[in-house]
Coordinates of C-alpha atoms and ligand atoms in Angstrom, one line a residue:
M167 CA 115.4 106.7 80.5
K168 CA 113.1 105.7 83.2
I169 CA 114.1 106.4 86.8
F170 CA 112.3 104.4 89.4
L171 CA 112.4 105.9 93.0
I172 CA 112.2 103.1 95.6
G173 CA 112.3 102.9 99.4
Y174 CA 110.3 102.7 102.6
M175 CA 107.0 104.5 103.1
G176 CA 107.8 108.1 104.2
C177 CA 111.3 108.3 102.6
G178 CA 109.9 110.8 100.2
K179 CA 109.5 108.9 96.8
S180 CA 106.3 110.7 95.8
T181 CA 107.6 114.3 96.8
K182 CA 111.1 113.7 95.3
A183 CA 109.7 112.1 92.0
K184 CA 107.8 115.4 91.3
Q185 CA 110.8 117.6 92.2
L186 CA 113.3 115.5 90.0
A187 CA 110.8 115.3 87.1
H188 CA 110.4 119.1 87.3
R189 CA 114.2 119.5 87.2
L190 CA 114.5 117.1 84.3
D191 CA 111.5 118.5 82.6
C192 CA 109.9 115.2 82.1
P193 CA 106.6 113.4 83.1
V194 CA 106.3 112.0 86.7
I195 CA 104.2 108.8 87.3
D196 CA 103.3 107.8 90.7
L197 CA 102.1 104.2 90.6
D198 CA 99.9 104.5 93.7
A199 CA 98.3 107.4 92.2
E200 CA 97.8 105.5 89.0
I201 CA 96.2 102.7 90.9
V202 CA 93.8 105.1 92.5
A203 CA 93.0 106.7 89.2
K204 CA 92.3 103.5 87.5
T205 CA 90.3 101.7 90.2
G206 CA 88.5 104.5 91.6
K207 CA 89.4 103.3 95.1
T208 CA 92.1 104.7 97.5
I209 CA 94.9 102.4 98.4
A210 CA 93.3 101.7 101.9
E211 CA 89.9 100.8 100.1
Y212 CA 91.8 98.6 97.8
F213 CA 93.5 96.7 100.8
A214 CA 90.2 96.6 102.5
E215 CA 88.5 95.0 99.5
F216 CA 91.1 92.7 98.1
G217 CA 93.7 92.2 101.0
E218 CA 97.4 92.8 100.6
S219 CA 97.9 89.9 98.2
G220 CA 95.2 91.4 95.8
F221 CA 97.1 94.8 96.1
R222 CA 100.5 93.3 95.3
D223 CA 99.1 91.5 92.1
Y224 CA 97.6 94.6 91.0
E225 CA 100.6 96.9 91.6
S226 CA 102.9 94.5 89.9
E227 CA 100.7 94.4 86.8
M228 CA 100.5 98.2 86.8
L229 CA 104.2 98.4 87.1
K230 CA 104.8 96.1 84.1
T231 CA 102.0 97.2 81.7
Y232 CA 101.9 101.1 82.3
D233 CA 102.6 102.9 79.0
Y234 CA 105.7 104.9 80.1
P235 CA 106.9 107.8 78.1
E236 CA 110.5 107.4 77.0
T237 CA 111.9 109.6 79.7
C238 CA 110.2 109.8 83.1
V239 CA 110.4 109.6 86.8
V240 CA 108.5 107.0 88.5
A241 CA 107.6 106.9 92.3
T242 CA 106.9 103.3 93.4
G243 CA 104.8 102.2 96.3
G244 CA 107.2 101.2 99.3
G245 CA 106.4 97.5 99.1
L246 CA 106.6 97.1 95.3
P247 CA 110.3 96.2 94.8
C248 CA 109.9 93.3 97.4
F249 CA 107.2 91.2 95.6
F250 CA 107.5 89.0 92.6
D251 CA 110.4 89.8 90.2
N252 CA 109.5 93.6 90.4
M253 CA 113.1 94.6 91.4
E254 CA 114.7 92.7 88.5
W255 CA 112.0 94.2 86.0
M256 CA 112.8 97.8 87.2
N257 CA 116.6 97.1 86.9
A258 CA 116.1 95.7 83.3
H259 CA 113.9 98.6 82.2
G260 CA 115.5 101.7 83.8
E261 CA 117.6 103.1 86.6
T262 CA 116.6 102.4 90.1
V263 CA 117.3 104.7 93.1
Y264 CA 116.9 103.7 96.7
L265 CA 116.0 106.7 98.9
Q266 CA 117.5 105.3 102.1
M267 CA 116.6 106.5 105.4
E268 CA 117.0 105.5 109.2
P269 CA 113.8 104.0 111.0
A270 CA 113.5 107.0 113.4
A271 CA 113.6 109.4 110.7
L272 CA 110.8 107.4 108.8
V273 CA 108.6 107.7 111.8
S274 CA 108.8 111.5 112.1
R275 CA 107.8 111.7 108.4
L276 CA 104.8 109.3 108.7
H277 CA 102.2 111.4 110.6
N278 CA 99.4 110.8 108.1
R279 CA 98.9 107.0 108.5
Q280 CA 95.4 106.7 107.6
K281 CA 96.1 106.5 103.9
R282 CA 98.8 103.8 104.4
P283 CA 96.8 100.8 105.4
L284 CA 99.8 98.6 106.8
I285 CA 100.6 101.2 109.6
K286 CA 97.3 102.9 110.0
D287 CA 96.7 101.6 113.5
L288 CA 100.3 101.9 115.1
D289 CA 101.5 104.6 117.5
D290 CA 104.9 106.1 117.3
E291 CA 106.5 103.4 119.5
Q292 CA 104.8 100.7 117.6
L293 CA 105.6 102.2 114.4
L294 CA 109.4 102.2 115.1
V295 CA 109.4 98.5 115.9
F296 CA 107.4 97.8 112.8
I297 CA 109.7 99.7 110.6
K298 CA 112.8 98.1 111.9
E299 CA 111.5 94.7 111.3
K300 CA 110.2 95.5 107.9
L301 CA 113.3 97.1 106.8
Q302 CA 115.3 94.1 107.6
E303 CA 113.1 92.0 105.4
R304 CA 113.1 94.8 102.5
D305 CA 116.6 95.9 102.5
P306 CA 117.9 93.0 100.5
F307 CA 115.5 94.0 97.8
Y308 CA 116.0 97.8 98.1
T309 CA 119.8 97.4 98.0
Q310 CA 119.6 95.9 94.6
A311 CA 119.1 99.4 93.3
K312 CA 121.7 100.7 90.8
I313 CA 121.9 103.9 92.9
I314 CA 121.5 104.4 96.8
V315 CA 121.1 107.9 98.0
D316 CA 120.9 109.2 101.6
A317 CA 117.3 110.5 101.7
F318 CA 117.5 112.3 105.1
D319 CA 118.2 115.7 103.8
L320 CA 117.4 115.3 100.2
D321 CA 115.9 117.8 97.8
G322 CA 115.3 117.6 94.0
E323 CA 118.8 119.4 93.2
K324 CA 120.8 116.7 95.4
L325 CA 118.9 113.8 93.9
E326 CA 119.6 115.1 90.3
E327 CA 123.3 115.5 91.4
A328 CA 123.4 111.8 92.8
I329 CA 122.1 110.2 89.5
K330 CA 124.0 112.4 87.2
G331 CA 126.3 109.7 86.1
V332 CA 123.6 107.5 84.7
I333 CA 121.2 110.0 83.0
Ligands
LIG1064 N1 112.9 116.6 102.5 C1 111.8 116.4 103.3 N2 111.9 117.0 104.5 C2 110.9 116.9 105.4 N3 109.7 116.3 105.0 C3 109.6 115.6 103.8 C4 110.7 115.8 102.8 N4 110.2 115.1 101.8 C5 109.0 114.5 102.0 N5 108.6 114.9 103.2 C6 107.4 114.5 103.9 O1 107.5 113.2 104.3 C7 106.1 112.6 104.0 C8 106.2 111.4 103.2 O2 106.6 111.9 101.8 P1 106.2 111.0 100.6 O3 106.8 111.6 99.4 O4 104.7 110.7 100.5 O5 106.8 109.7 100.8 P2 106.7 108.1 100.1 O6 106.1 108.4 98.8 O7 108.0 107.6 99.9 O8 105.8 107.3 101.0 C9 105.1 113.7 103.5 O9 104.3 114.1 104.5 C10 106.1 114.7 102.9 O10 105.6 116.0 102.9
LIG1065 O1 105.3 100.0 101.9 C1 104.2 99.5 101.5 O2 104.0 98.3 101.6 C2 103.2 100.4 100.9 C3 103.5 101.7 100.6 C4 102.6 102.6 100.2 O3 103.3 103.6 99.3 P1 104.3 104.7 99.9 O4 105.6 104.0 100.1 O5 104.4 105.8 98.8 O6 103.7 105.3 101.2 C5 101.5 102.1 99.4 O7 102.0 101.4 98.3 C6 100.9 101.0 100.2 O8 100.2 101.5 101.4 C7 101.8 99.8 100.7
LIG1066 MG1 104.3 107.6 97.7

């Protein structure tokens, strides 16, 4: 069983994927980290060189060609479900879990913005406006997830509990 964690930047996909994989005693794959490992570039460098559309092409290819172990937890990048047929692909190949969080809570999580090129130049006020707008665009994709979890006060144990019915 592959478990894909999706949701906005800062909702905790990368952190919770590690905790959940630890609890389930299975491997964790962070697709952003795989992109960094494979290209030798940071996400910010990849954006700077190939633009957002180059990044979207590459992350979609990575999603669909990665040699996943039978059972694993996968942290996706925040934008991944919202491009091409990536959301459909994940729903067809595993369980999808949306870590849902309010914009103001997301702002408070996103201190270190330099590694996230879409928000690196925004102050807190601009970031809140940006997130509200983006979430409206992205929510129709995120809410196609099979499971939706409130991510505000989430830890590995609560996440495991929330997905128990499907694993
Ligand atoms: N339950 C939590 N409570 C407080 N901060 C958290 C929690 N989970 C993650 N964080 C922090 O929020 C930030 C974003 O987490 P991260 O896992 O990188 O999110 P994502 O991969 O969804 O962008 C990190 O600084 C992380 O330490
Ligand atoms: O939301 C987005 O468009 C992005 C989210 C990032 O991943 P995280 O959600 O793990 O920060 C990373 O893939 C890239 O900076 C673009
Ligand atoms: Mg992440």
